[in-house]
Amino acid sequence: MRAARLIKLVLLLQSRASMTGAELARRLEVSERTVARDVLALSEAGVPVYADRGRTGGYRLVGGYRTRLTGLGRTEAEALFLSGVPTALRAMGLADAASAARLKVSAALLPELGDAPATAAQRFHLDAPGWWQPADPPPLLPSTADAVWDDRPLTVRYRRRDGAEVERDLEPYGLVLKAGVWYLIAYVAEPRPGHRVYRVDRFTAATAGTGHFDRDEAFDLPAFWEEQAALFARSLLRETVVLRLSPEGARRLPYVADRRAGRDAVSAAGPPDAAGWVTVRLPVESLDVAQEQLSALGPEAEVLEPAELRGRFAEAARRSAGLYGVG
């Protein structure tokens, strides 16, 4: 533990001209007294660390000293590719590895490029969780992530939507963070072989095996997720409504309904009538959802089918007219 801290201290001084004891203590998460002891240990080991006394003093490396301890370990290299997603790193227990990787990269840069990491961090930040959602990661996420990184089989207890729990033997291929929700993509042999998607917050138990599974190197995680997300979105659209839309209603439809379904419906519409209106068939999740979404179009849309939904809009129009004193 102390050896890793000493290396980190040297890398910090190598990336900066000078750092105070307080700055080093904050970055290393130790006391200033511990920093002083670590600097003394480095000096005794032959590392030319010099301490400037006084109010503006600090620690620095003498004579342009540069350590060769910049080789990235596997965990650090993998974590570096996730360094733009700090919340994900913390949730998976990789924050320390990412910090060490960034320091090693900074130490390897030419002096004139030393401010590049800070420059990028000041200009881009990815906030992965959605609004009004708890930011706490699932309790079993770190152990699940370990199994993913090490290609170790995973036995889990999974709570289904109906509340029943099932046990599954998985080969964990990858993790996806979508709007604050963590999903595990894993290969399962039973009851039907294939890759499946599991919500990590529904794991009630997760135990990694001691061996390793043979990963299918042809498996494309982003492509698989994109396909599954599209299938899921389409599976929600179980009803179809028929609408007449004004030109403005046709323009706004993709912004009030499912975007892809709205665009496809307008694209498939026939020629406009004499008033410029078009008739479209729109897949929707349910009549309740359709009423809520299409109400945003106001007089730019007329529901033709089904009769039940048309009746709802007619009743809503009557009530609105009464509120405003319109006959």
XYZ file of C-alpha atoms in Angstrom:
327
model
C 0.000 0.000 0.000
C 2.766 2.438 0.933
C 4.834 1.512 -2.137
C 1.915 2.420 -4.389
C 1.527 5.728 -2.538
C 5.238 6.537 -2.948
C 5.021 5.897 -6.681
C 1.942 8.087 -6.902
C 3.738 10.862 -5.010
C 6.656 10.783 -7.467
C 4.282 10.837 -10.446
C 2.418 13.798 -8.979
C 5.653 15.772 -8.567
C 6.770 14.736 -12.041
C 3.589 16.184 -13.572
C 3.855 19.498 -11.671
C 6.754 21.885 -11.142
C 6.047 22.055 -7.411
C 3.328 20.973 -4.962
C 2.720 21.963 -1.370
C 2.429 19.453 1.423
C -1.265 20.247 1.740
C -1.852 19.601 -1.989
C -0.033 16.284 -1.850
C -1.871 15.265 1.307
C -5.213 15.980 -0.358
C -4.332 14.070 -3.533
C -2.890 11.097 -1.630
C -5.638 11.181 1.043
C -3.147 11.179 3.919
C -1.915 13.712 6.458
C 0.818 16.267 5.762
C 2.963 14.492 8.345
C 2.668 11.269 6.317
C 3.681 13.214 3.190
C 6.796 14.480 4.992
C 7.711 10.921 6.031
C 7.146 9.648 2.484
C 9.352 12.396 1.029
C 12.103 11.467 3.489
C 11.809 7.811 2.474
C 12.088 8.745 -1.199
C 15.172 10.866 -0.532
C 16.825 7.997 1.334
C 16.018 5.732 -1.634
C 17.824 8.085 -4.023
C 14.891 9.989 -5.508
C 15.953 13.676 -5.646
C 13.002 15.283 -3.878
C 13.691 18.803 -2.627
C 11.652 20.717 -0.058
C 11.376 24.509 -0.351
C 10.756 26.112 3.039
C 8.563 29.090 3.801
C 4.996 30.213 3.048
C 5.354 29.665 -0.702
C 7.390 26.503 -0.338
C 6.605 22.990 -1.393
C 8.100 19.819 -2.776
C 9.668 19.357 -6.197
C 11.939 17.016 -8.105
C 15.475 18.270 -8.696
C 17.272 18.397 -12.018
C 14.463 17.308 -14.312
C 14.305 13.855 -12.700
C 11.776 11.581 -14.441
C 10.817 8.144 -13.208
C 10.382 5.207 -15.569
C 7.514 3.864 -13.463
C 4.920 4.819 -16.063
C 3.923 1.417 -17.434
C 0.170 0.880 -17.286
C -1.164 -2.291 -15.710
C -4.112 -4.068 -17.339
C -6.665 -2.769 -14.828
C -5.326 0.775 -15.164
C -5.371 0.634 -18.961
C -8.957 -0.654 -19.010
C -10.041 1.951 -16.483
C -8.429 4.722 -18.522
C -10.904 4.114 -21.342
C -13.727 4.778 -18.858
C -12.201 7.877 -17.311
C -14.855 10.096 -18.901
C -17.537 8.347 -16.838
C -16.466 9.001 -13.217
C -19.726 7.815 -11.678
C -19.402 4.485 -13.494
C -15.802 4.084 -12.335
C -16.731 4.673 -8.708
C -19.686 2.298 -8.927
C -17.525 -0.507 -10.321
C -14.686 0.092 -7.854
C -12.210 1.316 -10.498
C -11.729 4.917 -9.375
C -8.251 4.267 -7.879
C -7.072 2.389 -10.969
C -8.253 5.219 -13.228
C -6.537 7.812 -11.059
C -3.243 5.893 -11.230
C -3.588 5.481 -14.997
C -4.192 9.189 -15.539
C -1.145 10.033 -13.435
C 1.045 7.657 -15.431
C -0.154 9.091 -18.710
C 0.447 12.619 -17.422
C 3.955 11.656 -16.307
C 4.737 10.270 -19.755
C 3.648 13.448 -21.580
C 6.091 16.071 -22.747
C 6.303 19.034 -20.325
C 4.511 21.362 -22.741
C 1.567 18.935 -22.836
C 1.302 18.612 -19.074
C -1.915 20.634 -18.870
C -3.736 18.524 -21.495
C -5.607 16.277 -18.992
C -6.842 19.260 -16.969
C -7.805 21.121 -20.139
C -9.968 18.212 -21.325
C -11.539 17.683 -17.899
C -12.553 21.344 -17.746
C -14.325 21.112 -21.099
C -16.139 17.765 -21.052
C -18.034 15.825 -18.396
C -20.474 12.967 -18.900
C -23.309 12.784 -16.360
C -24.681 9.286 -16.972
C -27.608 8.945 -14.504
C -30.979 10.358 -15.478
C -32.760 13.163 -13.649
C -34.741 12.376 -10.476
C -33.161 8.937 -10.157
C -31.195 7.649 -7.173
C -27.456 7.684 -7.877
C -26.629 4.774 -5.563
C -25.241 1.842 -7.583
C -26.628 -1.680 -7.066
C -24.902 -3.400 -4.114
C -23.736 -6.327 -6.235
C -22.335 -4.207 -9.074
C -18.643 -4.289 -7.980
C -18.560 -8.091 -7.721
C -20.432 -8.378 -11.014
C -17.963 -5.997 -12.667
C -15.037 -8.055 -11.342
C -16.477 -11.149 -12.999
C -16.898 -9.243 -16.276
C -13.287 -7.996 -16.261
C -11.845 -11.424 -15.378
C -14.104 -13.546 -17.670
C -15.285 -15.603 -14.703
C -18.651 -17.407 -14.717
C -21.287 -15.946 -12.433
C -24.102 -17.671 -10.552
C -26.869 -15.229 -9.655
C -30.232 -15.088 -7.991
C -32.436 -12.873 -10.163
C -35.740 -11.276 -9.193
C -38.115 -11.283 -12.151
C -40.817 -8.693 -12.806
C -43.457 -10.909 -11.213
C -41.407 -11.012 -7.982
C -40.310 -14.636 -8.335
C -36.602 -15.391 -7.973
C -34.687 -17.702 -10.301
C -31.106 -18.927 -10.302
C -29.011 -18.546 -13.421
C -25.491 -19.602 -14.404
C -24.117 -16.789 -16.560
C -21.083 -15.969 -18.640
C -20.912 -12.182 -18.071
C -19.848 -10.417 -21.273
C -20.357 -6.734 -20.498
C -22.055 -3.984 -18.523
C -24.193 -1.161 -19.893
C -25.192 1.975 -17.970
C -28.399 3.375 -19.445
C -30.010 6.457 -17.867
C -28.700 5.528 -14.420
C -29.673 1.829 -14.631
C -26.995 -0.879 -14.864
C -27.555 -3.863 -17.163
C -25.479 -7.022 -17.490
C -25.249 -8.698 -20.891
C -24.460 -12.370 -20.350
C -24.545 -15.672 -22.190
C -26.852 -18.240 -20.622
C -27.172 -21.881 -21.663
C -30.533 -22.570 -19.988
C -33.462 -22.446 -20.410
C -32.653 -21.173 -23.930
C -29.033 -20.637 -25.033
C -28.096 -17.122 -26.077
C -27.132 -13.700 -24.821
C -29.597 -12.051 -22.443
C -29.966 -8.701 -20.681
C -30.299 -8.560 -16.874
C -30.869 -5.564 -14.609
C -28.106 -5.634 -12.000
C -30.344 -4.048 -9.350
C -32.508 -7.185 -9.495
C -29.640 -9.458 -8.447
C -30.218 -10.677 -4.900
C -27.043 -12.809 -4.913
C -24.029 -13.096 -7.208
C -21.151 -15.549 -6.797
C -18.226 -15.704 -9.206
C -16.682 -19.055 -10.104
C -12.993 -19.839 -9.801
C -12.445 -20.725 -13.459
C -12.764 -18.707 -16.655
C -15.116 -18.993 -19.602
C -14.042 -18.733 -23.239
C -15.279 -15.393 -24.509
C -16.616 -15.210 -28.048
C -14.307 -12.553 -29.476
C -16.747 -11.901 -32.332
C -19.412 -10.688 -29.886
C -20.016 -6.943 -30.406
C -21.383 -5.411 -27.188
C -22.445 -1.994 -28.618
C -24.142 -3.605 -31.627
C -25.952 -6.146 -29.430
C -27.185 -3.413 -27.079
C -28.382 -1.223 -29.947
C -30.362 -4.131 -31.391
C -31.885 -5.064 -28.030
C -32.795 -1.451 -27.275
C -34.582 -1.159 -30.625
C -36.455 -4.435 -30.036
C -37.483 -3.290 -26.564
C -38.734 0.050 -27.862
C -40.784 -1.664 -30.586
C -42.186 -4.204 -28.128
C -43.768 -1.386 -26.116
C -45.809 -0.157 -29.095
C -48.744 -2.580 -28.879
C -51.560 -0.361 -30.220
C -52.072 1.578 -33.455
C -53.953 4.844 -33.894
C -54.967 6.620 -37.111
C -54.534 10.411 -37.206
C -55.066 13.359 -39.496
C -52.240 15.825 -39.101
C -51.803 19.395 -40.227
C -48.391 20.312 -41.640
C -47.442 21.630 -38.198
C -48.799 18.472 -36.535
C -46.744 16.284 -38.890
C -43.630 18.277 -38.055
C -44.193 17.990 -34.302
C -45.343 14.356 -34.128
C -41.844 12.816 -33.650
C -41.279 15.148 -30.684
C -44.415 14.169 -28.749
C -44.607 10.423 -29.546
C -41.927 7.753 -29.873
C -39.443 9.530 -32.119
C -38.707 6.687 -34.504
C -42.361 5.626 -34.748
C -43.386 9.243 -35.385
C -40.838 9.747 -38.144
C -41.763 6.446 -39.808
C -45.489 7.249 -39.632
C -45.046 10.633 -41.323
C -42.710 9.167 -43.951
C -45.253 6.461 -44.830
C -48.187 8.907 -45.090
C -49.962 9.315 -48.408
C -50.296 12.617 -50.279
C -51.877 15.534 -48.364
C -55.533 16.462 -48.889
C -56.787 19.795 -50.207
C -56.158 21.430 -46.806
C -52.601 20.063 -46.637
C -53.400 17.471 -43.950
C -52.050 13.889 -44.090
C -53.396 10.661 -42.600
C -50.906 8.484 -40.681
C -50.912 5.206 -38.765
C -48.957 5.587 -35.516
C -47.854 2.687 -33.228
C -48.317 3.617 -29.554
C -47.727 1.974 -26.198
C -51.386 2.196 -25.096
C -54.461 4.376 -25.584
C -53.747 6.131 -22.282
C -50.207 6.985 -23.371
C -51.442 8.016 -26.826
C -53.981 10.401 -25.288
C -51.338 12.008 -23.118
C -48.837 12.352 -25.971
C -51.191 13.489 -28.731
C -52.882 16.058 -26.500
C -49.710 18.102 -26.916
C -50.577 18.580 -30.598
C -53.865 20.311 -29.770
C -55.813 21.339 -32.898
C -52.995 20.182 -35.185
C -54.164 16.551 -34.952
C -57.482 14.723 -35.302
C -57.847 11.148 -34.039
C -59.780 9.006 -36.523
C -59.322 5.538 -35.006
C -59.896 3.759 -32.731
C -63.349 5.030 -31.816
C -62.614 4.842 -28.089
C -59.659 7.212 -28.346
C -61.577 9.559 -30.668
C -64.359 9.671 -28.072
C -61.880 10.574 -25.344
C -60.580 13.513 -27.367
C -64.133 14.636 -28.206
C -65.044 14.633 -24.505
C -61.857 16.502 -23.609
C -62.631 19.087 -26.295
C -66.154 19.590 -24.929
C -64.852 20.077 -21.408
C -62.195 22.546 -22.583
C -64.809 24.497 -24.566
C -67.002 24.706 -21.453
C -64.132 26.061 -19.372
C -63.630 28.891 -21.867
C -67.300 29.618 -22.413
C -67.336 28.355 -26.001
C -70.584 26.757 -27.212
